[in-house]
PDB file of C-alpha atoms in Angstrom:
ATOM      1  CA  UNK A   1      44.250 102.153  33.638  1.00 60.00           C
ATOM      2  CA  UNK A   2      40.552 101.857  34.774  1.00 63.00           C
ATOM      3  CA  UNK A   3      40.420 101.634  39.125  1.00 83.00           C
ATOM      4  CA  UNK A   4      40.919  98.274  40.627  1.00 90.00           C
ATOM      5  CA  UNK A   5      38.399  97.484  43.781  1.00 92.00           C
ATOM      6  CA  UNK A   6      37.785  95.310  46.179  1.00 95.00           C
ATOM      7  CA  UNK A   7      35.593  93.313  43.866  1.00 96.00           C
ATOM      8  CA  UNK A   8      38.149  92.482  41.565  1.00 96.00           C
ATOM      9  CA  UNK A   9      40.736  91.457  44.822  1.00 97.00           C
ATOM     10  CA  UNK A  10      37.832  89.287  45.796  1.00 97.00           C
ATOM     11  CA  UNK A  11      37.110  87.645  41.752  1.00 97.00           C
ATOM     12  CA  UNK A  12      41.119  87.228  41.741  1.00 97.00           C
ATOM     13  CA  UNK A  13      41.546  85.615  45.028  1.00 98.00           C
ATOM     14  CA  UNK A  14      38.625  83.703  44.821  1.00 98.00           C
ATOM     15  CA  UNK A  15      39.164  82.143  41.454  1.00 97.00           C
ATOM     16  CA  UNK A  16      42.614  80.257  43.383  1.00 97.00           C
ATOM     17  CA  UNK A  17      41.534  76.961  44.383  1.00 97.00           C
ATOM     18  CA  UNK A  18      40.518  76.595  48.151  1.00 97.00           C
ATOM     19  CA  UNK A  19      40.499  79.923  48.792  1.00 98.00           C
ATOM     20  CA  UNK A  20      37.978  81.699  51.350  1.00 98.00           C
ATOM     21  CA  UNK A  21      37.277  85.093  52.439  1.00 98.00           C
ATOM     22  CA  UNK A  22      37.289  86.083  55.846  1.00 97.00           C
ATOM     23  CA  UNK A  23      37.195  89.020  57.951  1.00 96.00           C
ATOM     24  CA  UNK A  24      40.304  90.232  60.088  1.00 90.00           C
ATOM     25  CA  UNK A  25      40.803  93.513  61.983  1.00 89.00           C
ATOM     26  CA  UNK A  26      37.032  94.420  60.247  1.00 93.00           C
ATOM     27  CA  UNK A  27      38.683  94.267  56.306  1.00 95.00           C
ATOM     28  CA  UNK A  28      38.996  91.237  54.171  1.00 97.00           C
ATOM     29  CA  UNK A  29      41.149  89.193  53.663  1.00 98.00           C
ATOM     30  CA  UNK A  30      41.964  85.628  51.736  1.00 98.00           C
ATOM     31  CA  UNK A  31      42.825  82.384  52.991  1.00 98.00           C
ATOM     32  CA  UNK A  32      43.878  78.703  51.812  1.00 98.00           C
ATOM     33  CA  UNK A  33      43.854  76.183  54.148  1.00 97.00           C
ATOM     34  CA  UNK A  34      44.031  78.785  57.133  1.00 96.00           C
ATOM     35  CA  UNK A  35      46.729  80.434  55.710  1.00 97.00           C
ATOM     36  CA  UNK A  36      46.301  84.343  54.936  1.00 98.00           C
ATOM     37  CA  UNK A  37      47.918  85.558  51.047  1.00 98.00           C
ATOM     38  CA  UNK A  38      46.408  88.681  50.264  1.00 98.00           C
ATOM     39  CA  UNK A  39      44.195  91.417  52.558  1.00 98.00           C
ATOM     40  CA  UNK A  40      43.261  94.864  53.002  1.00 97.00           C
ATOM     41  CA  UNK A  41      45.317  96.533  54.601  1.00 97.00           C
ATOM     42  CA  UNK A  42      44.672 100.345  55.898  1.00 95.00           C
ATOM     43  CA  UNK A  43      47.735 102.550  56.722  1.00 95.00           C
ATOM     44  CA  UNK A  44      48.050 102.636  60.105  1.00 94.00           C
ATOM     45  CA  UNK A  45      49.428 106.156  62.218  1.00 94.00           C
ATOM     46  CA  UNK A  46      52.966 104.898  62.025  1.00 95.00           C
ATOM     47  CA  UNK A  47      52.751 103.556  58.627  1.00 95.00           C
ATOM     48  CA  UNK A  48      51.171 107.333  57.462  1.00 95.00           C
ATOM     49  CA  UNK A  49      54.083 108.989  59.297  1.00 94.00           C
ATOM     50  CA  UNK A  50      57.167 106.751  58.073  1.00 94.00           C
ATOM     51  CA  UNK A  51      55.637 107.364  54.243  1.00 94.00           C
ATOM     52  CA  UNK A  52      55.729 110.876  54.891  1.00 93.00           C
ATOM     53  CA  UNK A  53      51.666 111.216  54.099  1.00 92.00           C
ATOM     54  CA  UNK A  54      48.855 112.849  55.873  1.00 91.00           C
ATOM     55  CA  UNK A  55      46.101 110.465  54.942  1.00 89.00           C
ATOM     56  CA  UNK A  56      46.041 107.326  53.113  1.00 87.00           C
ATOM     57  CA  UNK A  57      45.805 108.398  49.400  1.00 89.00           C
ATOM     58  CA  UNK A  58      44.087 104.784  48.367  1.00 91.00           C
ATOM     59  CA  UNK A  59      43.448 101.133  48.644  1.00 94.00           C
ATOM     60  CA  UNK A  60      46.564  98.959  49.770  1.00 97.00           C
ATOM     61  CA  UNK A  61      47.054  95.097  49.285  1.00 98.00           C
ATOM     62  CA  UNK A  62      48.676  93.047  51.763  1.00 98.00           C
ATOM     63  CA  UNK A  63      50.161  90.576  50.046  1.00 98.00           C
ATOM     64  CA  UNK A  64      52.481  87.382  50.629  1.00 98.00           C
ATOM     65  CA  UNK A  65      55.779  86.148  49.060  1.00 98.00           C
ATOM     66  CA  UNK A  66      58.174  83.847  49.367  1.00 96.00           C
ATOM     67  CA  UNK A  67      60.480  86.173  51.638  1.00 97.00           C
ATOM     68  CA  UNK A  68      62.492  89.320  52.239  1.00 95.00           C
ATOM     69  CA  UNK A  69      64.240  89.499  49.615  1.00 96.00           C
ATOM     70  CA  UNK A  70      61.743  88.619  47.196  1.00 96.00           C
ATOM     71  CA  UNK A  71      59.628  91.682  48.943  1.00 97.00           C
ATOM     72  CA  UNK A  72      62.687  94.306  48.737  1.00 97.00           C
ATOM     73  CA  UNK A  73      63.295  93.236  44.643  1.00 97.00           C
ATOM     74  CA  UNK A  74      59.340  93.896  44.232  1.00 97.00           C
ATOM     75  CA  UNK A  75      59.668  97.636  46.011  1.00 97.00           C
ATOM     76  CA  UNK A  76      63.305  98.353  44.410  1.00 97.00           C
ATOM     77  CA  UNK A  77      61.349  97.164  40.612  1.00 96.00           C
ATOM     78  CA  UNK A  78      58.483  99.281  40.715  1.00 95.00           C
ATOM     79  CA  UNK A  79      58.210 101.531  44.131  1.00 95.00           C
ATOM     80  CA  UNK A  80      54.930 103.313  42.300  1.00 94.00           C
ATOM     81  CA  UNK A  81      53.024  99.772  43.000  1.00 95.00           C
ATOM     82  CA  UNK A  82      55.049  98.139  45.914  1.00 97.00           C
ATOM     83  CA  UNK A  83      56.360  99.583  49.126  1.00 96.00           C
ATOM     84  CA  UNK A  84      57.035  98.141  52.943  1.00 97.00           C
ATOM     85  CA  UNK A  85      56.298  99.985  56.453  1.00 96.00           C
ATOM     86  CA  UNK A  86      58.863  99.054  59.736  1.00 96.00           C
ATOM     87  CA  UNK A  87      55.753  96.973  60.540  1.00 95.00           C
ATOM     88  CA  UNK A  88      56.361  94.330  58.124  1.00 96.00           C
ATOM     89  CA  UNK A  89      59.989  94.233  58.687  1.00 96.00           C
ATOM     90  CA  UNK A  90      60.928  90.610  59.206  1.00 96.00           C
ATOM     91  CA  UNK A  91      57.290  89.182  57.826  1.00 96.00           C
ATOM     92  CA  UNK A  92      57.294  88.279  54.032  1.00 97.00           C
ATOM     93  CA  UNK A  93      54.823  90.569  52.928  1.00 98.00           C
ATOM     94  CA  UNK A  94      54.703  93.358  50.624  1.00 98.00           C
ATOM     95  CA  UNK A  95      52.491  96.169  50.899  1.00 98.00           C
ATOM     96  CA  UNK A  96      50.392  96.741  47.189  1.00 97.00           C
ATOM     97  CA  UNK A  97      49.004 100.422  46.029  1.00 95.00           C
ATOM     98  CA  UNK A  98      45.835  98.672  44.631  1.00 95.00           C
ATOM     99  CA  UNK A  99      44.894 102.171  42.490  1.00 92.00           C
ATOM    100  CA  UNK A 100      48.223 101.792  40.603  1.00 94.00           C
ATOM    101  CA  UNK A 101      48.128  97.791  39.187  1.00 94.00           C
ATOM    102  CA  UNK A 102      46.553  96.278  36.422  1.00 93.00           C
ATOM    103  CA  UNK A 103      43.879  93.938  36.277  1.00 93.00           C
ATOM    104  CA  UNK A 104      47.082  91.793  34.529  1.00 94.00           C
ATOM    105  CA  UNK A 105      49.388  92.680  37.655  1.00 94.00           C
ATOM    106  CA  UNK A 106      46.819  91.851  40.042  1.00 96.00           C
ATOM    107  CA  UNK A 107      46.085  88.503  39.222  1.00 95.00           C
ATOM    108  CA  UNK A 108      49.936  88.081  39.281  1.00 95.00           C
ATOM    109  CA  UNK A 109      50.200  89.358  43.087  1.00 97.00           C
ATOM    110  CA  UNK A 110      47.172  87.022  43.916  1.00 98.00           C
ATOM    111  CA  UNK A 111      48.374  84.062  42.172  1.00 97.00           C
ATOM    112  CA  UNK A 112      52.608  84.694  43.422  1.00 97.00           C
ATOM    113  CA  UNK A 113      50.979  85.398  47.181  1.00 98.00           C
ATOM    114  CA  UNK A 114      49.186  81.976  46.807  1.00 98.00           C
ATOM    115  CA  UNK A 115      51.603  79.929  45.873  1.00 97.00           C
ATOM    116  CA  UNK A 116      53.841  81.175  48.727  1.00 97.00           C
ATOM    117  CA  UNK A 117      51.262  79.921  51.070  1.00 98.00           C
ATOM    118  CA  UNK A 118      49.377  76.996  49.443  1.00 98.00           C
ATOM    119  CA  UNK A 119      49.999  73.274  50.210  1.00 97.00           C
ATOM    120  CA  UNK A 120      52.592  72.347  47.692  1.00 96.00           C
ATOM    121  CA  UNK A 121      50.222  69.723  46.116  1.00 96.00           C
ATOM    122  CA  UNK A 122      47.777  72.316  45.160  1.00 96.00           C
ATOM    123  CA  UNK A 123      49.919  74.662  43.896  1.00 96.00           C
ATOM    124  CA  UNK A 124      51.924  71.268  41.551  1.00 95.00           C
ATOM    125  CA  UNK A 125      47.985  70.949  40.410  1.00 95.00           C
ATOM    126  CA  UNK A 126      47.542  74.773  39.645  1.00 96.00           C
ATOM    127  CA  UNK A 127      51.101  75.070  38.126  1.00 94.00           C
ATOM    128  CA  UNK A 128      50.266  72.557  35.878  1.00 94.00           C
ATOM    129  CA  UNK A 129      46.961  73.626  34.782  1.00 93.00           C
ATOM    130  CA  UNK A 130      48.547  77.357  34.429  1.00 89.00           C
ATOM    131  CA  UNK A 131      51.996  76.798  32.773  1.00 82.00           C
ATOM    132  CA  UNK A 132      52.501  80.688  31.941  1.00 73.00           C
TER     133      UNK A 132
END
C-alpha cells in the first residue's frame, strides 16, 4: 500500500463541498461551515504513554463521527487503522494511523467525518450526487 500524506488528506478533504483548511495548534486541519471533521493530530506525552510507545511511529488523523459508539465499533473492526487516547473520551472522534489506510479508506474517513458535521442540506445534496 503506497504512503498516504498530508497531500492526499488535503485533495480528500478538499474535494467535500465547503470545505476549508485552516491551521489549529500549528497542524491542519478541515472545516465546513466552522465545523472541524478531520486534522492532524500529533501524539501528545499522555497519548505516547497510554499506547505504550516511545515516539510517535507516524502520521495520525483526527477524525469525526457520528458518536461513541460509532468510534469504539471503528477501533474494535480494525485496531491496526483506528484507535482512541483518554483524551478523546467523551468527544466523537476517532484517532486514524494515516500510514496504515488506503487511498479507498481515506476518502471514506473524510467523507463519514463530513457528513457527521455538515449542514444536513449539503450532505442530502452530496448523498445524492454520491449514492455508493
Amino acid at each position: 500500500m503506497p504512503e498516504l500524506t498530508w497531500n492526499h488528506v488535503r485533495t480528500a478533504a478538499l474535494s467535500m463541498p465547503d470545505a476549508e483548511e485552516t491551521i489549529s495548534r500549528g497542524n491542519p486541519s478541515w472545516r465546513v461551515h466552522g465545523k472541524t471533521f478531520v486534522w492532524e493530530r500529533p501524539l501528545r506525552d499522555k497519548d505516547l504513554e497510554e499506547l505504550g510507545l516511545d515516539a510517535q511511529p507516524g502520521a495520525v488523523l483526527g477524525a469525526r463521527v457520528d458518536d461513541e459508539p460509532t468510534k469504539f465499533a471503528l477501533v474494535n473492526d480494525d485496531p491496526t487503522v483506528f484507535f482512541t487516547t483518554s483524551h478523546f473520551n467523551g468527544y466523537p472522534a476517532v484517532l486514524v494511523w494515516l500510514d496504515n489506510v488506503s487511498h479507498r479508506v481515506l476518502g471514506e474517513i473524510v467523507a463519514d467525518a463530513w457528513i457527521s458535521v455538515a449542514p444536513q442540506r449539503l450532505v442530502s445534496a452530496w448523498l445524492q450526487e454520491h449514492p455508493d
